[in-house]
mmCIF file of C-alpha atoms in Angstrom:
data_model
loop_
_atom_site.group_PDB
_atom_site.id
_atom_site.type_symbol
_atom_site.label_atom_id
_atom_site.label_comp_id
_atom_site.label_asym_id
_atom_site.label_seq_id
_atom_site.Cartn_x
_atom_site.Cartn_y
_atom_site.Cartn_z
ATOM 1 C CA MET A 1 128.977 165.973 105.235
ATOM 2 C CA THR A 2 129.137 162.138 105.746
ATOM 3 C CA ASN A 3 127.014 159.457 108.099
ATOM 4 C CA ASP A 4 129.231 156.758 107.966
ATOM 5 C CA LYS A 5 131.133 157.113 111.424
ATOM 6 C CA SER A 6 133.912 154.685 110.152
ATOM 7 C CA VAL A 7 135.535 157.066 107.744
ATOM 8 C CA LEU A 8 137.559 160.023 109.236
ATOM 9 C CA LEU A 9 138.714 161.407 106.122
ATOM 10 C CA ARG A 10 136.976 162.212 102.845
ATOM 11 C CA ILE A 11 138.008 163.909 99.891
ATOM 12 C CA ASN A 12 136.654 164.743 96.393
ATOM 13 C CA GLY A 13 136.996 166.370 93.781
ATOM 14 C CA LEU A 14 140.575 167.714 94.853
ATOM 15 C CA ARG A 15 142.515 170.307 92.711
ATOM 16 C CA LYS A 16 145.557 172.215 93.063
ATOM 17 C CA SER A 17 147.569 174.053 91.134
ATOM 18 C CA PHE A 18 150.468 176.769 91.061
ATOM 19 C CA VAL A 19 151.908 179.132 88.823
ATOM 20 C CA ALA A 20 155.165 178.861 87.032
ATOM 21 C CA PRO A 21 157.887 181.884 86.703
ATOM 22 C CA ASP A 22 157.347 181.574 83.614
ATOM 23 C CA GLY A 23 153.491 182.309 83.889
ATOM 24 C CA THR A 24 152.203 178.925 83.400
ATOM 25 C CA ARG A 25 149.854 177.287 85.675
ATOM 26 C CA GLN A 26 150.489 173.551 86.102
ATOM 27 C CA THR A 27 147.641 171.117 87.957
ATOM 28 C CA ILE A 28 150.413 169.201 90.887
ATOM 29 C CA VAL A 29 147.021 168.020 92.326
ATOM 30 C CA ASP A 30 143.682 166.237 90.694
ATOM 31 C CA LEU A 31 142.187 163.767 92.661
ATOM 32 C CA PRO A 32 138.718 162.800 92.523
ATOM 33 C CA GLN A 33 138.506 160.768 95.475
ATOM 34 C CA PHE A 34 139.908 159.261 98.259
ATOM 35 C CA SER A 35 139.105 158.314 101.849
ATOM 36 C CA LEU A 36 141.415 156.503 105.036
ATOM 37 C CA GLU A 37 138.953 154.886 108.040
ATOM 38 C CA ALA A 38 139.695 155.897 111.810
ATOM 39 C CA SER A 39 142.907 154.372 112.813
ATOM 40 C CA GLU A 40 143.460 152.989 109.482
ATOM 41 C CA GLN A 41 147.418 152.725 108.160
ATOM 42 C CA LEU A 42 147.929 153.833 104.696
ATOM 43 C CA ALA A 43 151.480 154.514 102.494
ATOM 44 C CA LEU A 44 151.110 156.561 99.587
ATOM 45 C CA ALA A 45 154.180 156.104 96.738
ATOM 46 C CA GLY A 46 155.883 158.306 95.041
ATOM 47 C CA GLU A 47 158.433 160.195 93.341
ATOM 48 C CA SER A 48 159.983 163.125 94.373
ATOM 49 C CA GLY A 49 157.785 166.383 92.056
ATOM 50 C CA SER A 50 154.304 163.858 92.069
ATOM 51 C CA GLY A 51 152.302 166.298 94.507
ATOM 52 C CA LYS A 52 152.437 164.035 97.707
ATOM 53 C CA THR A 53 153.972 167.103 99.871
ATOM 54 C CA THR A 54 151.349 168.935 98.524
ATOM 55 C CA PHE A 55 148.217 165.986 98.915
ATOM 56 C CA LEU A 56 149.350 166.302 102.682
ATOM 57 C CA ASN A 57 149.419 169.688 102.687
ATOM 58 C CA LEU A 58 145.329 170.350 101.395
ATOM 59 C CA ILE A 59 144.972 167.322 104.069
ATOM 60 C CA ALA A 60 146.368 169.916 107.126
ATOM 61 C CA GLY A 61 144.925 173.066 105.461
ATOM 62 C CA ILE A 62 148.514 174.597 104.901
ATOM 63 C CA LEU A 63 147.301 174.848 101.322
ATOM 64 C CA LYS A 64 143.717 175.794 99.977
ATOM 65 C CA PRO A 65 142.707 173.543 97.037
ATOM 66 C CA ASP A 66 141.105 175.491 93.937
ATOM 67 C CA ALA A 67 138.199 172.917 94.170
ATOM 68 C CA GLY A 68 136.616 170.191 96.084
ATOM 69 C CA THR A 69 136.361 168.720 99.404
ATOM 70 C CA ILE A 70 138.579 168.022 102.321
ATOM 71 C CA GLU A 71 136.079 166.181 105.187
ATOM 72 C CA LEU A 72 138.361 165.365 108.078
ATOM 73 C CA ASP A 73 136.639 163.816 111.559
ATOM 74 C CA GLY A 74 133.277 165.441 110.236
ATOM 75 C CA VAL A 75 134.678 168.763 109.167
ATOM 76 C CA ALA A 76 134.515 170.185 105.734
ATOM 77 C CA VAL A 77 138.299 171.530 106.649
ATOM 78 C CA SER A 78 138.236 173.060 102.815
ATOM 79 C CA ALA A 79 135.929 175.262 103.869
ATOM 80 C CA LEU A 80 137.027 176.682 107.308
ATOM 81 C CA SER A 81 139.475 180.271 106.842
ATOM 82 C CA GLU A 82 142.681 179.955 107.378
ATOM 83 C CA SER A 83 142.722 180.928 111.230
ATOM 84 C CA GLN A 84 140.063 177.554 111.573
ATOM 85 C CA ARG A 85 142.344 175.795 109.586
ATOM 86 C CA ASP A 86 145.261 176.564 111.875
ATOM 87 C CA ARG A 87 143.196 175.877 114.929
ATOM 88 C CA PHE A 88 141.985 172.692 113.707
ATOM 89 C CA ARG A 89 145.361 171.459 112.746
ATOM 90 C CA ALA A 90 146.514 171.715 115.547
ATOM 91 C CA THR A 91 143.931 169.985 117.693
ATOM 92 C CA ARG A 92 143.530 166.923 115.524
ATOM 93 C CA ILE A 93 146.419 166.805 113.031
ATOM 94 C CA GLY A 94 149.703 165.858 114.201
ATOM 95 C CA TYR A 95 152.463 166.373 110.733
ATOM 96 C CA ILE A 96 155.992 164.778 111.329
ATOM 97 C CA PHE A 97 158.263 165.805 108.208
ATOM 98 C CA GLN A 98 161.825 165.053 106.863
ATOM 99 C CA THR A 99 163.385 167.544 108.049
ATOM 100 C CA PHE A 100 161.970 167.145 111.381
ATOM 101 C CA ASN A 101 160.553 170.898 112.064
ATOM 102 C CA LEU A 102 162.209 171.375 115.312
ATOM 103 C CA LEU A 103 162.722 174.609 117.419
ATOM 104 C CA GLN A 104 167.005 174.471 117.953
ATOM 105 C CA GLY A 105 166.618 176.980 120.662
ATOM 106 C CA TYR A 106 164.718 174.931 122.402
ATOM 107 C CA THR A 107 164.767 171.011 124.643
ATOM 108 C CA CYS A 108 163.342 168.154 123.542
ATOM 109 C CA LEU A 109 160.440 168.755 126.078
ATOM 110 C CA GLU A 110 160.106 172.469 125.301
ATOM 111 C CA ASN A 111 159.393 171.313 121.529
ATOM 112 C CA VAL A 112 156.869 168.568 122.437
ATOM 113 C CA LEU A 113 155.059 171.915 124.712
ATOM 114 C CA LEU A 114 155.548 174.450 122.407
ATOM 115 C CA GLY A 115 153.312 172.037 119.807
ATOM 116 C CA MET A 116 150.723 171.404 122.843
ATOM 117 C CA SER A 117 150.249 175.539 123.528
ATOM 118 C CA PHE A 118 148.391 175.670 119.997
ATOM 119 C CA GLY A 119 146.493 172.716 120.631
ATOM 120 C CA ALA A 120 144.138 171.725 124.103
ATOM 121 C CA GLY A 121 146.689 173.125 126.438
ATOM 122 C CA VAL A 122 149.955 172.670 127.762
ATOM 123 C CA ASP A 123 150.236 169.395 129.886
ATOM 124 C CA ARG A 124 153.945 168.302 131.055
ATOM 125 C CA GLU A 125 153.392 164.731 131.915
ATOM 126 C CA ARG A 126 151.702 163.571 128.973
ATOM 127 C CA ALA A 127 154.735 165.314 127.352
ATOM 128 C CA GLU A 128 157.211 164.030 129.394
ATOM 129 C CA ALA A 129 155.564 160.502 129.293
ATOM 130 C CA LEU A 130 155.330 161.444 125.391
ATOM 131 C CA LEU A 131 159.478 161.559 125.285
ATOM 132 C CA LYS A 132 159.944 158.476 127.464
ATOM 133 C CA ARG A 133 158.113 156.477 125.403
ATOM 134 C CA VAL A 134 160.120 157.029 122.602
ATOM 135 C CA GLY A 135 163.104 156.127 124.198
ATOM 136 C CA LEU A 136 164.189 159.984 125.380
ATOM 137 C CA GLY A 137 163.513 159.814 128.727
ATOM 138 C CA ASP A 138 166.984 160.905 129.577
ATOM 139 C CA ARG A 139 167.168 164.009 126.681
ATOM 140 C CA LEU A 140 163.928 165.637 127.966
ATOM 141 C CA HIS A 141 166.641 168.473 128.176
ATOM 142 C CA HIS A 142 168.388 168.246 125.547
ATOM 143 C CA ARG A 143 168.667 170.612 122.798
ATOM 144 C CA PRO A 144 167.964 169.421 119.025
ATOM 145 C CA ARG A 145 171.468 169.563 118.072
ATOM 146 C CA GLN A 146 173.140 167.361 120.900
ATOM 147 C CA LEU A 147 171.247 164.680 119.532
ATOM 148 C CA SER A 148 171.271 162.176 116.478
ATOM 149 C CA SER A 149 168.936 162.206 113.710
ATOM 150 C CA GLY A 150 166.824 159.195 114.917
ATOM 151 C CA GLN A 151 166.948 161.056 118.357
ATOM 152 C CA GLN A 152 165.098 164.328 116.774
ATOM 153 C CA GLN A 153 162.597 162.473 114.459
ATOM 154 C CA ARG A 154 161.862 160.608 118.088
ATOM 155 C CA VAL A 155 161.148 164.061 119.357
ATOM 156 C CA ALA A 156 159.568 164.999 116.322
ATOM 157 C CA VAL A 157 157.110 161.813 116.326
ATOM 158 C CA ALA A 158 156.645 162.397 120.154
ATOM 159 C CA ARG A 159 155.595 165.937 119.530
ATOM 160 C CA ALA A 160 152.506 165.078 116.446
ATOM 161 C CA LEU A 161 151.107 162.811 118.843
ATOM 162 C CA ALA A 162 151.491 165.580 121.991
ATOM 163 C CA ASN A 163 147.771 166.801 121.534
ATOM 164 C CA ARG A 164 146.050 163.487 120.717
ATOM 165 C CA PRO A 165 145.185 163.924 117.264
ATOM 166 C CA LYS A 166 142.906 161.814 114.690
ATOM 167 C CA LEU A 167 145.129 161.936 111.976
ATOM 168 C CA VAL A 168 149.280 161.443 111.451
ATOM 169 C CA LEU A 169 150.371 163.195 108.345
ATOM 170 C CA ALA A 170 153.899 161.742 107.221
ATOM 171 C CA ASP A 171 155.857 162.896 104.463
ATOM 172 C CA GLU A 172 159.292 161.189 103.842
ATOM 173 C CA PRO A 173 160.187 160.745 107.695
ATOM 174 C CA THR A 174 162.473 158.323 107.490
ATOM 175 C CA GLY A 175 164.267 160.505 104.030
ATOM 176 C CA ASN A 176 166.796 161.258 105.831
ATOM 177 C CA LEU A 177 167.907 158.324 108.327
ATOM 178 C CA ASP A 178 170.070 155.948 107.350
ATOM 179 C CA HIS A 179 169.192 151.682 107.474
ATOM 180 C CA LYS A 180 169.154 151.411 111.288
ATOM 181 C CA ASN A 181 167.092 154.280 112.097
ATOM 182 C CA SER A 182 165.048 153.869 109.735
ATOM 183 C CA ARG A 183 163.695 150.655 110.727
ATOM 184 C CA GLU A 184 163.092 151.863 114.134
ATOM 185 C CA ALA A 185 161.682 155.179 113.308
ATOM 186 C CA LEU A 186 159.089 153.602 111.043
ATOM 187 C CA ALA A 187 158.110 150.864 113.679
ATOM 188 C CA LEU A 188 157.859 153.791 116.328
ATOM 189 C CA ILE A 189 155.727 156.125 114.165
ATOM 190 C CA ARG A 190 153.563 153.090 113.385
ATOM 191 C CA ASN A 191 152.806 152.097 116.896
ATOM 192 C CA ALA A 192 152.725 155.084 118.846
ATOM 193 C CA CYS A 193 149.667 155.772 115.969
ATOM 194 C CA ARG A 194 147.944 152.098 117.179
ATOM 195 C CA GLU A 195 148.971 152.585 120.638
ATOM 196 C CA ASP A 196 146.855 156.008 120.859
ATOM 197 C CA GLY A 197 144.463 155.349 118.124
ATOM 198 C CA ALA A 198 145.523 157.914 115.187
ATOM 199 C CA ALA A 199 144.866 157.066 111.585
ATOM 200 C CA LEU A 200 148.687 157.266 109.876
ATOM 201 C CA LEU A 201 148.675 158.324 105.986
ATOM 202 C CA PHE A 202 152.371 158.142 105.204
ATOM 203 C CA VAL A 203 154.446 159.277 102.098
ATOM 204 C CA SER A 204 157.847 157.669 100.924
ATOM 205 C CA HIS A 205 159.549 156.956 97.572
ATOM 206 C CA ASP A 206 161.472 154.440 99.559
ATOM 207 C CA ARG A 207 160.530 150.650 98.143
ATOM 208 C CA GLU A 208 161.565 149.036 101.228
ATOM 209 C CA VAL A 209 160.009 151.022 103.870
ATOM 210 C CA LEU A 210 156.436 150.805 101.886
ATOM 211 C CA GLY A 211 156.758 147.301 101.734
ATOM 212 C CA GLN A 212 156.472 147.254 105.179
ATOM 213 C CA PHE A 213 152.854 148.352 105.112
ATOM 214 C CA GLU A 214 149.897 145.867 104.971
ATOM 215 C CA LYS A 215 148.527 149.042 102.853
ATOM 216 C CA VAL A 216 150.559 150.552 100.068
ATOM 217 C CA GLN A 217 148.570 152.992 96.741
ATOM 218 C CA ASP A 218 150.760 153.729 94.483
ATOM 219 C CA PHE A 219 149.869 158.175 94.345
ATOM 220 C CA ALA A 220 150.108 158.704 90.611
ATOM 221 C CA LYS A 221 147.628 156.340 90.414
ATOM 222 C CA ILE A 222 144.751 158.356 91.966
ATOM 223 C CA ASN A 223 146.436 161.448 90.807
ATOM 224 C CA ARG A 224 145.195 162.690 87.485
ATOM 225 C CA ALA A 225 147.699 165.831 87.703
ATOM 226 C CA THR A 226 150.631 165.903 84.686
ATOM 227 C CA ALA A 227 152.920 167.695 83.430
ATOM 228 C CA GLU A 228 151.469 169.021 80.899
ATOM 229 C CA VAL A 229 151.012 173.474 81.638
ATOM 230 C CA THR A 230 148.757 175.389 80.190
ATOM 231 C CA ALA A 231 149.031 179.364 79.533
ATOM 232 C CA CYS A 232 147.868 181.379 83.062
ATOM 233 C CA THR A 233 145.591 184.087 82.235
#
């Protein structure tokens, strides 16, 4: 474990590959080192298919690496069992998806409360306060289909912050939004993370979006994986 308290996320020797339908194995992520400080906001630039989403899913513990270590908030996430990773993710990580991933049969408030139920516990007052903070105080009992795309993304932001995460992962969260809503969503995500003291790791291929970050890394330059495949044995 690291003794550097300023480093929230530390990754070493991370590798992940998948077997293709033709039996070949392709390495998607091959990342020697990576770190993110507490409360830092960093954007990763990369085209679709470059392994960015796989990288975020490895950090979140949704996927288990083939090799390497992932340490978040002093915990070796890569060494946890699947159920332990699920519990850890619920309490330490907020995830914002491009497609929002809201439950259509639940109201805005219920979507946030459900996210809380997997963490430390349901806090209705905080859930309502979060929705008001993202400008949806008058939409608490609306269902996702009754909202615009921009409003649905606001619900997703509130849900991601519900359990006071140390790290927020954002996977192309502005990809399905128009120009105006994209700028508003980005500002909302960044300001909300600042206010809650959460670090933000934001991935995108949109150069205009990336240009609004002070810190940007090209994922292709830190990920050594190539399109070359090897026979699966």
